[in-house]
CSV table of C-alpha atoms and ligand atoms in Angstrom, one decimal:
chain,number,residue,atom,x,y,z
A,1,UNK,CA,103.9,87.3,62.8
A,2,UNK,CA,106.0,88.6,65.8
A,3,UNK,CA,108.5,86.2,67.2
A,4,UNK,CA,108.6,85.9,71.0
A,5,UNK,CA,111.3,84.3,73.1
A,6,UNK,CA,109.9,81.2,74.7
A,7,UNK,CA,110.8,80.0,78.2
A,8,UNK,CA,109.7,76.7,79.7
A,9,UNK,CA,109.4,77.0,83.5
A,10,UNK,CA,107.9,75.1,86.4
A,11,UNK,CA,106.4,78.3,88.0
A,12,UNK,CA,105.9,81.8,86.8
A,13,UNK,CA,105.2,84.6,89.3
A,14,UNK,CA,103.7,87.8,88.2
A,15,UNK,CA,104.8,90.8,90.3
A,16,UNK,CA,108.2,91.5,91.9
A,17,UNK,CA,106.9,93.0,95.2
A,18,UNK,CA,107.4,91.5,98.6
A,19,UNK,CA,104.7,88.9,98.1
A,20,UNK,CA,105.9,87.7,94.7
A,21,UNK,CA,109.6,87.7,95.7
A,22,UNK,CA,108.9,85.9,99.1
A,23,UNK,CA,106.8,83.3,97.2
A,24,UNK,CA,109.6,82.8,94.7
A,25,UNK,CA,112.1,82.5,97.5
A,26,UNK,CA,110.1,79.9,99.4
A,27,UNK,CA,109.7,77.9,96.1
A,28,UNK,CA,113.4,78.3,95.3
A,29,UNK,CA,114.3,76.2,98.4
A,30,UNK,CA,112.5,73.2,96.7
A,31,UNK,CA,115.0,71.3,94.5
A,32,UNK,CA,112.1,69.8,92.5
A,33,UNK,CA,111.7,73.1,90.7
A,34,UNK,CA,114.3,73.6,88.0
A,35,UNK,CA,113.1,77.0,86.8
A,36,UNK,CA,111.1,79.7,88.5
A,37,UNK,CA,110.5,82.9,86.7
A,38,UNK,CA,109.4,86.2,88.3
A,39,UNK,CA,108.1,88.8,85.9
A,40,UNK,CA,108.2,92.5,87.1
A,41,UNK,CA,106.9,95.2,84.9
A,42,UNK,CA,109.1,97.9,86.4
A,43,UNK,CA,112.8,98.1,85.8
A,44,UNK,CA,113.4,97.9,89.5
A,45,UNK,CA,112.1,95.5,92.2
A,46,UNK,CA,109.7,96.6,94.9
A,47,UNK,CA,108.8,100.1,93.8
A,48,UNK,CA,105.1,100.1,94.4
A,49,UNK,CA,103.4,99.1,97.7
A,50,UNK,CA,106.5,97.2,98.9
A,51,UNK,CA,108.8,100.2,98.5
A,52,UNK,CA,106.3,103.0,99.5
A,53,UNK,CA,105.0,101.9,102.8
A,54,UNK,CA,105.5,103.1,106.4
A,55,UNK,CA,108.3,100.7,107.1
A,56,UNK,CA,106.7,99.4,110.3
A,57,UNK,CA,107.3,95.9,111.5
A,58,UNK,CA,103.9,95.2,113.0
A,59,UNK,CA,103.4,93.3,116.2
A,60,UNK,CA,100.0,91.8,115.3
A,61,UNK,CA,98.2,93.4,118.2
A,62,UNK,CA,95.3,94.8,116.3
A,63,UNK,CA,94.0,91.7,114.4
A,64,UNK,CA,91.1,89.5,115.4
A,65,UNK,CA,92.5,86.4,117.2
A,66,UNK,CA,92.4,83.4,114.8
A,67,UNK,CA,92.4,85.5,111.7
A,68,UNK,CA,94.9,84.9,108.9
A,69,UNK,CA,96.2,88.4,109.5
A,70,UNK,CA,96.9,87.7,113.2
A,71,UNK,CA,98.7,84.3,112.5
A,72,UNK,CA,100.6,85.6,109.4
A,73,UNK,CA,101.8,88.7,111.2
A,74,UNK,CA,103.0,86.8,114.3
A,75,UNK,CA,104.8,84.1,112.4
A,76,UNK,CA,105.9,86.4,109.6
A,77,UNK,CA,107.4,89.0,111.9
A,78,UNK,CA,109.7,86.4,113.5
A,79,UNK,CA,110.7,85.1,110.0
A,80,UNK,CA,111.3,88.7,108.8
A,81,UNK,CA,113.6,89.4,111.8
A,82,UNK,CA,115.5,86.2,111.1
A,83,UNK,CA,115.9,87.1,107.4
A,84,UNK,CA,117.2,90.6,108.3
A,85,UNK,CA,119.7,89.0,110.7
A,86,UNK,CA,120.9,86.5,108.0
A,87,UNK,CA,121.2,89.2,105.4
A,88,UNK,CA,122.6,92.0,107.5
A,89,UNK,CA,119.6,94.3,106.8
A,90,UNK,CA,119.2,97.0,109.5
A,91,UNK,CA,116.0,96.9,111.6
A,92,UNK,CA,115.1,98.3,115.0
A,93,UNK,CA,112.6,96.8,117.4
A,94,UNK,CA,112.0,100.2,119.1
A,95,UNK,CA,108.4,99.5,120.2
A,96,UNK,CA,105.4,101.7,119.7
A,97,UNK,CA,102.8,103.5,121.8
A,98,UNK,CA,99.1,103.6,120.9
A,99,UNK,CA,97.6,106.7,122.5
A,100,UNK,CA,94.0,107.4,123.6
A,101,UNK,CA,93.4,111.1,123.5
A,102,UNK,CA,89.6,111.0,124.1
A,103,UNK,CA,87.6,109.3,126.9
A,104,UNK,CA,85.6,107.4,124.2
A,105,UNK,CA,88.9,105.7,123.0
A,106,UNK,CA,89.7,104.2,126.4
A,107,UNK,CA,87.4,101.2,126.1
A,108,UNK,CA,88.8,100.5,122.6
A,109,UNK,CA,92.3,100.7,124.0
A,110,UNK,CA,91.4,98.2,126.6
A,111,UNK,CA,90.0,95.9,123.9
A,112,UNK,CA,93.2,96.2,122.0
A,113,UNK,CA,95.1,95.3,125.2
A,114,UNK,CA,93.0,92.1,125.6
A,115,UNK,CA,93.3,91.3,121.9
A,116,UNK,CA,97.0,91.6,122.2
A,117,UNK,CA,97.0,89.1,125.1
A,118,UNK,CA,94.9,86.7,123.0
A,119,UNK,CA,97.3,87.1,120.1
A,120,UNK,CA,100.3,86.4,122.3
A,121,UNK,CA,101.6,90.0,121.8
A,122,UNK,CA,103.3,91.5,124.8
A,123,UNK,CA,101.7,94.9,125.6
A,124,UNK,CA,101.5,97.2,128.7
A,125,UNK,CA,98.8,99.8,129.6
A,126,UNK,CA,100.4,103.1,130.4
A,127,UNK,CA,99.1,106.0,132.5
A,128,UNK,CA,99.4,109.6,131.0
A,129,UNK,CA,102.6,110.0,133.1
A,130,UNK,CA,104.1,106.7,132.0
A,131,UNK,CA,103.4,107.7,128.4
A,132,UNK,CA,105.3,111.0,128.9
A,133,UNK,CA,108.3,109.0,130.2
A,134,UNK,CA,108.4,107.1,126.9
A,135,UNK,CA,107.3,109.9,124.5
A,136,UNK,CA,107.7,113.3,126.4
A,137,UNK,CA,105.7,115.3,123.8
A,138,UNK,CA,102.8,112.9,123.3
A,139,UNK,CA,99.7,113.8,125.2
A,140,UNK,CA,97.1,111.2,126.0
A,141,UNK,CA,94.7,110.0,128.7
A,142,UNK,CA,96.1,106.5,128.5
A,143,UNK,CA,98.3,104.4,126.2
A,144,UNK,CA,99.5,101.0,125.3
A,145,UNK,CA,103.2,100.2,124.9
A,146,UNK,CA,104.0,97.4,122.4
A,147,UNK,CA,107.7,96.5,122.6
A,148,UNK,CA,107.7,94.1,119.7
A,149,UNK,CA,106.9,96.7,117.0
A,150,UNK,CA,109.8,98.0,115.0
A,151,UNK,CA,111.1,99.6,111.8
A,152,UNK,CA,112.9,98.3,108.7
A,153,UNK,CA,113.4,99.4,105.0
A,154,UNK,CA,111.1,97.0,103.2
A,155,UNK,CA,112.5,98.0,99.8
A,156,UNK,CA,115.9,96.5,100.9
A,157,UNK,CA,114.1,93.4,102.1
A,158,UNK,CA,112.4,93.0,98.7
A,159,UNK,CA,115.6,93.5,96.7
A,160,UNK,CA,117.4,90.9,98.8
A,161,UNK,CA,114.6,88.4,98.4
A,162,UNK,CA,114.9,88.8,94.6
A,163,UNK,CA,118.6,88.4,94.8
A,164,UNK,CA,118.2,85.2,96.8
A,165,UNK,CA,116.0,83.8,94.0
A,166,UNK,CA,118.6,84.7,91.4
A,167,UNK,CA,121.4,83.3,93.5
A,168,UNK,CA,119.5,80.0,93.5
A,169,UNK,CA,119.7,80.0,89.7
A,170,UNK,CA,116.2,81.2,88.9
A,171,UNK,CA,115.1,84.3,86.9
A,172,UNK,CA,113.8,87.7,88.0
A,173,UNK,CA,113.0,89.5,84.8
A,174,UNK,CA,112.6,93.2,85.2
A,175,UNK,CA,110.8,95.5,82.7
A,176,UNK,CA,108.5,92.6,81.8
A,177,UNK,CA,104.8,93.6,81.8
A,178,UNK,CA,102.4,90.7,81.6
A,179,UNK,CA,99.8,91.4,78.9
A,180,UNK,CA,98.3,88.1,78.0
A,181,UNK,CA,97.5,84.8,79.9
A,182,UNK,CA,96.1,81.6,78.5
A,183,UNK,CA,95.3,78.8,80.9
A,184,UNK,CA,95.2,75.4,79.2
A,185,UNK,CA,94.7,71.9,80.5
A,186,UNK,CA,98.4,71.0,80.5
A,187,UNK,CA,100.1,74.4,81.0
A,188,UNK,CA,99.6,78.1,81.4
A,189,UNK,CA,101.1,80.6,79.0
A,190,UNK,CA,102.0,84.1,80.3
A,191,UNK,CA,103.1,86.6,77.8
A,192,UNK,CA,104.9,90.0,77.9
A,193,UNK,CA,105.6,92.0,74.7
A,194,UNK,CA,108.7,89.9,73.8
A,195,UNK,CA,108.5,86.8,75.9
A,196,UNK,CA,106.2,83.8,76.4
A,197,UNK,CA,106.6,81.7,79.5
A,198,UNK,CA,105.0,78.3,79.4
A,199,UNK,CA,104.7,77.1,83.0
A,200,UNK,CA,102.9,74.4,85.0
A,201,UNK,CA,101.5,77.0,87.3
A,202,UNK,CA,101.3,80.8,87.6
A,203,UNK,CA,101.0,82.9,90.7
A,204,UNK,CA,99.5,86.4,90.5
A,205,UNK,CA,101.1,88.8,93.0
A,206,UNK,CA,100.5,91.9,91.0
A,207,UNK,CA,99.3,94.1,93.9
A,208,UNK,CA,97.4,97.0,92.5
A,209,UNK,CA,96.5,95.0,89.4
A,210,UNK,CA,95.5,91.6,90.9
A,211,UNK,CA,91.9,91.9,89.7
A,212,UNK,CA,92.9,92.7,86.1
A,213,UNK,CA,95.5,89.9,86.0
A,214,UNK,CA,93.0,87.4,87.4
A,215,UNK,CA,90.5,88.5,84.8
A,216,UNK,CA,93.1,88.2,82.1
A,217,UNK,CA,93.5,84.5,83.0
A,218,UNK,CA,89.7,84.0,83.0
A,219,UNK,CA,89.4,83.7,86.8
A,220,UNK,CA,86.1,84.6,88.4
A,221,UNK,CA,86.5,88.0,90.0
A,222,UNK,CA,83.8,89.3,92.3
A,223,UNK,CA,85.7,92.2,93.8
A,224,UNK,CA,87.7,95.2,92.5
A,225,UNK,CA,91.0,96.7,93.6
A,226,UNK,CA,90.3,100.3,94.7
A,227,UNK,CA,93.6,102.3,95.0
A,228,UNK,CA,93.8,104.5,98.2
A,229,UNK,CA,96.5,107.1,98.2
A,230,UNK,CA,98.2,108.1,101.4
A,231,UNK,CA,100.3,111.3,101.7
A,232,UNK,CA,103.3,111.5,104.1
A,233,UNK,CA,104.8,114.5,105.7
A,234,UNK,CA,108.0,114.8,107.6
A,235,UNK,CA,109.1,116.7,110.6
A,236,UNK,CA,111.9,119.3,110.0
A,237,UNK,CA,115.2,118.3,111.7
A,238,UNK,CA,114.6,120.8,114.6
A,239,UNK,CA,111.2,119.1,115.4
A,240,UNK,CA,112.5,115.5,115.3
A,241,UNK,CA,112.8,115.6,119.1
A,242,UNK,CA,109.0,115.5,119.4
A,243,UNK,CA,108.8,111.8,118.5
A,244,UNK,CA,111.3,109.2,119.8
A,245,UNK,CA,109.9,106.1,118.0
A,246,UNK,CA,106.4,105.1,116.8
A,247,UNK,CA,103.3,107.0,118.0
A,248,UNK,CA,99.9,105.7,116.8
A,249,UNK,CA,96.3,106.8,117.5
A,250,UNK,CA,93.7,104.4,118.7
A,251,UNK,CA,92.2,103.0,115.4
A,252,UNK,CA,88.6,103.5,114.5
A,253,UNK,CA,87.2,99.9,114.5
A,254,UNK,CA,85.2,100.8,111.3
A,255,UNK,CA,88.3,102.0,109.5
A,256,UNK,CA,91.3,100.2,111.0
A,257,UNK,CA,93.7,101.2,108.2
A,258,UNK,CA,93.0,105.0,108.9
A,259,UNK,CA,94.9,106.9,111.5
A,260,UNK,CA,97.8,109.2,110.8
A,261,UNK,CA,100.8,108.2,112.9
A,262,UNK,CA,104.4,109.2,113.6
A,263,UNK,CA,107.1,106.8,112.5
A,264,UNK,CA,110.9,107.2,113.0
A,265,UNK,CA,112.9,105.8,110.1
A,266,UNK,CA,116.2,104.0,110.5
A,267,UNK,CA,118.0,107.2,109.4
A,268,UNK,CA,116.4,109.2,112.2
A,269,UNK,CA,113.8,111.1,110.1
A,270,UNK,CA,110.3,111.3,111.5
A,271,UNK,CA,107.5,110.6,109.0
A,272,UNK,CA,103.9,111.6,109.7
A,273,UNK,CA,101.0,109.9,107.8
A,274,UNK,CA,99.7,108.4,105.7
A,275,UNK,CA,96.0,109.4,105.3
A,276,UNK,CA,93.9,107.6,102.8
A,277,UNK,CA,91.9,109.0,99.9
A,278,UNK,CA,90.7,107.6,96.6
A,279,UNK,CA,93.7,107.7,94.2
A,280,UNK,CA,93.0,109.1,90.7
A,281,UNK,CA,94.5,106.0,89.2
A,282,UNK,CA,96.3,102.8,90.3
A,283,UNK,CA,99.6,104.5,90.1
A,284,UNK,CA,98.5,108.1,90.6
A,285,UNK,CA,101.1,109.0,93.2
A,286,UNK,CA,100.7,112.7,92.3
A,287,UNK,CA,97.4,114.4,91.3
A,288,UNK,CA,99.0,115.1,87.9
A,289,UNK,CA,99.2,111.3,87.3
A,290,UNK,CA,95.4,111.0,87.0
A,291,UNK,CA,94.3,108.1,84.9
A,292,UNK,CA,90.9,108.7,83.4
A,293,UNK,CA,90.5,105.1,82.3
A,294,UNK,CA,91.2,103.9,85.9
A,295,UNK,CA,88.8,106.5,87.2
A,296,UNK,CA,86.0,105.4,84.8
A,297,UNK,CA,86.6,101.8,85.9
A,298,UNK,CA,86.4,102.7,89.6
A,299,UNK,CA,83.4,104.9,89.4
A,300,UNK,CA,81.6,102.3,87.2
A,301,UNK,CA,82.0,99.7,89.9
A,302,UNK,CA,78.8,99.4,92.0
A,303,UNK,CA,80.9,98.3,95.1
A,304,UNK,CA,82.8,101.6,95.0
A,305,UNK,CA,79.6,103.7,94.6
A,306,UNK,CA,78.1,101.8,97.6
A,307,UNK,CA,81.3,102.4,99.6
A,308,UNK,CA,81.3,106.1,98.8
A,309,UNK,CA,77.6,106.3,99.7
A,310,UNK,CA,78.2,104.7,103.1
A,311,UNK,CA,81.3,106.5,104.0
A,312,UNK,CA,81.3,109.9,102.2
A,313,UNK,CA,81.8,111.9,105.4
A,314,UNK,CA,84.9,110.1,106.4
A,315,UNK,CA,86.2,110.2,102.8
A,316,UNK,CA,85.6,114.0,102.6
A,317,UNK,CA,87.6,114.5,105.8
A,318,UNK,CA,90.5,112.5,104.5
A,319,UNK,CA,90.3,114.4,101.2
A,320,UNK,CA,90.5,117.7,103.1
A,321,UNK,CA,93.6,116.4,104.9
A,322,UNK,CA,95.2,115.8,101.6
A,323,UNK,CA,94.5,119.3,100.3
A,324,UNK,CA,95.1,121.2,103.5
A,325,UNK,CA,98.4,121.0,105.5
A,326,UNK,CA,96.6,122.8,108.3
A,327,UNK,CA,94.0,120.0,108.6
A,328,UNK,CA,96.7,117.3,108.4
A,329,UNK,CA,98.6,119.0,111.2
A,330,UNK,CA,95.4,119.3,113.2
A,331,UNK,CA,95.2,115.4,113.1
A,332,UNK,CA,98.9,115.2,114.2
A,333,UNK,CA,98.2,117.6,117.1
A,334,UNK,CA,95.8,115.1,118.6
A,335,UNK,CA,98.9,113.0,119.4
A,336,UNK,CA,101.6,115.7,119.8
A,337,UNK,CA,100.0,119.1,120.5
A,338,UNK,CA,103.3,121.1,120.0
A,339,UNK,CA,103.6,120.1,116.3
A,340,UNK,CA,102.8,123.1,114.2
A,341,UNK,CA,102.5,123.7,110.4
A,342,UNK,CA,106.0,125.2,110.3
A,343,UNK,CA,107.4,121.9,111.7
A,344,UNK,CA,106.2,119.7,108.7
A,345,UNK,CA,106.9,119.4,105.0
A,346,UNK,CA,105.2,117.1,102.5
A,347,UNK,CA,107.4,114.3,101.2
A,348,UNK,CA,105.9,111.3,99.4
A,349,UNK,CA,102.9,109.2,98.9
A,350,UNK,CA,102.0,105.5,98.7
A,351,UNK,CA,99.0,103.7,97.2
A,352,UNK,CA,97.2,100.8,98.9
A,353,UNK,CA,95.6,98.1,96.9
A,354,UNK,CA,92.4,97.5,98.7
A,355,UNK,CA,90.0,94.8,97.5
A,356,UNK,CA,86.3,95.9,97.7
A,357,UNK,CA,83.4,93.6,97.2
A,358,UNK,CA,80.4,94.4,95.0
A,359,UNK,CA,78.4,95.4,98.2
A,360,UNK,CA,80.9,98.1,99.0
A,361,UNK,CA,82.6,96.2,101.9
A,362,UNK,CA,86.4,96.5,102.3
A,363,UNK,CA,87.9,93.0,102.3
A,364,UNK,CA,90.0,93.1,105.4
A,365,UNK,CA,91.8,89.8,105.5
A,366,UNK,CA,94.1,88.1,102.9
A,367,UNK,CA,92.2,86.8,100.0
A,368,UNK,CA,93.5,84.1,97.6
A,369,UNK,CA,91.6,82.6,94.6
A,370,UNK,CA,92.7,79.5,92.7
A,371,UNK,CA,91.9,78.0,89.3
A,372,UNK,CA,93.4,74.9,87.9
A,373,UNK,CA,96.8,76.5,87.0
A,374,UNK,CA,96.7,79.9,88.6
A,375,UNK,CA,96.8,81.2,92.2
A,376,UNK,CA,95.8,84.8,92.6
A,377,UNK,CA,96.7,86.8,95.7
A,378,UNK,CA,93.7,89.1,95.5
A,379,UNK,CA,94.1,91.1,98.7
A,380,UNK,CA,97.3,91.5,100.6
A,381,UNK,CA,96.8,94.6,102.8
A,382,UNK,CA,99.0,95.7,105.7
A,383,UNK,CA,100.6,93.9,107.6
A,384,UNK,CA,101.5,92.0,104.4
A,385,UNK,CA,105.0,93.6,104.3
A,386,UNK,CA,105.7,92.3,107.9
A,387,UNK,CA,104.1,89.0,107.1
A,388,UNK,CA,105.5,88.5,103.5
A,389,UNK,CA,107.7,85.5,104.3
A,390,UNK,CA,104.9,83.6,106.0
A,391,UNK,CA,102.5,84.5,103.2
A,392,UNK,CA,105.1,83.4,100.6
A,393,UNK,CA,105.5,80.0,102.4
A,394,UNK,CA,101.7,79.5,102.4
A,395,UNK,CA,101.4,80.3,98.7
A,396,UNK,CA,104.3,77.9,98.0
A,397,UNK,CA,102.4,75.2,99.9
A,398,UNK,CA,99.4,75.8,97.6
A,399,UNK,CA,101.6,75.6,94.5
A,400,UNK,CA,103.1,72.3,95.7
A,401,UNK,CA,99.5,70.9,96.3
A,402,UNK,CA,98.5,71.9,92.8
A,403,UNK,CA,101.6,70.5,91.1
A,404,UNK,CA,101.4,67.3,93.1
B,501,LIG,C1,101.0,103.6,102.2
B,501,LIG,C2,101.2,102.2,102.7
B,501,LIG,C3,101.8,101.9,104.0
B,501,LIG,C4,101.9,100.6,104.4
B,501,LIG,N1,102.6,100.4,105.6
B,501,LIG,C5,102.9,99.1,106.0
B,501,LIG,C6,103.7,98.9,107.1
B,501,LIG,O1,104.2,99.8,107.8
B,501,LIG,N2,103.9,97.6,107.5
B,501,LIG,C7,103.4,96.6,106.8
B,501,LIG,O2,103.6,95.4,107.2
B,501,LIG,N3,102.7,96.7,105.7
B,501,LIG,C8,102.4,98.0,105.2
B,501,LIG,N4,101.8,98.2,104.1
B,501,LIG,C9,101.3,97.1,103.3
B,501,LIG,C10,102.4,96.4,102.4
B,501,LIG,O3,103.3,97.4,102.0
B,501,LIG,C11,101.7,95.7,101.3
B,501,LIG,O4,100.7,94.9,101.8
B,501,LIG,C12,102.7,94.8,100.5
B,501,LIG,O5,103.9,95.6,100.1
B,501,LIG,C13,102.1,94.2,99.3
B,501,LIG,O6,103.1,93.6,98.5
B,501,LIG,P1,102.7,93.1,97.1
B,501,LIG,O7,103.9,92.3,96.6
B,501,LIG,O8,101.4,92.4,97.1
B,501,LIG,O9,102.4,94.4,96.2
B,501,LIG,P2,103.4,95.4,95.4
B,501,LIG,O10,104.5,95.7,96.2
B,501,LIG,O11,102.5,96.5,94.9
B,501,LIG,O12,103.9,94.5,94.2
B,501,LIG,C14,103.2,94.1,93.1
B,501,LIG,C15,104.1,94.2,91.9
B,501,LIG,O13,103.5,93.7,90.7
B,501,LIG,C16,104.0,94.4,89.6
B,501,LIG,N5,103.0,94.2,88.5
B,501,LIG,C17,101.8,94.7,88.5
B,501,LIG,N6,101.2,94.4,87.3
B,501,LIG,C18,102.1,93.7,86.6
B,501,LIG,C19,102.1,93.1,85.3
B,501,LIG,N7,101.1,93.2,84.5
B,501,LIG,N8,103.2,92.4,84.9
B,501,LIG,C20,104.3,92.3,85.7
B,501,LIG,N9,104.4,92.9,86.9
B,501,LIG,C21,103.3,93.6,87.4
B,501,LIG,C22,104.1,95.8,90.1
B,501,LIG,O14,104.9,96.6,89.4
B,501,LIG,C23,104.6,95.6,91.6
B,501,LIG,O15,106.0,95.7,91.7
B,501,LIG,C24,101.6,99.5,103.6
B,501,LIG,C25,101.1,99.8,102.3
B,501,LIG,C26,100.9,101.1,101.9
B,501,LIG,C27,100.5,101.3,100.4
């Protein structure tokens, strides 16, 4: 029989992304816990969603007042900035503009303005001329300026969070893929190929795999993670002058996470994207990474088939934008008409873990499920990077309530 190293811990956290590391960090401040273990399957921290996002510190303007997203984003943003200050991590609160390019978008822009006021997010309506003063190459009928939005490198944030956990004497084990979980009355056992952690409680922060990990522990799972891939382009150095900071379109209320935007990075590059299409696997960052078993699982899920039936037109358009640079650029030209195909080149992609219910609805807010000894973060979509420190604290509160 194989012999596994056994570790006794208070808490085991599955997943070393921003949510797992922020949760561990919040728990590490509690001296009652002698040993916290984070298990990350990759050899590096934060290489999936947490290290492949747009790097935008969201202001919280878009979210329904009173929603978890709105509260987590507002409080989390402040905590993130404080953390960056303490750790000497670069960030820039450069502000963003949201641009209405069609008459039909103006009422939505006004709604966002009101929403921002209800959420306590400072924002200003701009005329077309005022927009040009801020972003000389952006063309719109009207715009909103949101000063509190900004940029940061979330991978650095994630790494530093993991280091804080280690500095406090706890373990972050890299290259440790969880393969088996047994929840018992007294403890929960979480196993990788060579290690067994026996803990009082486990927290599932496995991002693109939260449904699988929850199922592995015998939790009731009535949703599935559908991976949506987003492609990024970048402006060539000569065209960087076309965007000063962050330029966003007015979101379609039915698909708030869609909408290709321009983002300045801290190093002065300008990224454009991402779009969103079904990924051919949970980690299919390139088409050649297709996972047939993931595809079978996705296509066999009634919720996905219902989602595809309802939204196939939108899906097709996004797909075309993935294949055709010309179509991608056409979407960019709505915001900055001077951008041409010769000004962009394709760079990277990211994959969003989006929980979808069995009726084909995208679950928009954070979703957490609990059993006796496991807490699963089932849905942590954007702005979860901005809000990670607040979400981590909330999960830590749940852990304390369970442990008593
Ligand atoms: C394209 C894109 C753009 C985005 N832009 C923004 C933005 O600008 N601003 C913002 O606030 N938010 C943004 N988001 C959202 C944000 O990045 C995510 O919500 C956040 O990073 C989620 O963190 P996480 O820890 O839940 O997931 P992840 O970062 O995916 O971490 C999960 C971790 O679990 C590990 N894992 C999985 N299975 C196992 C296993 N069996 N054993 C051990 N480890 C395992 C994985 O390797 C991974 O490291 C964006 C997301 C994407 C994809």
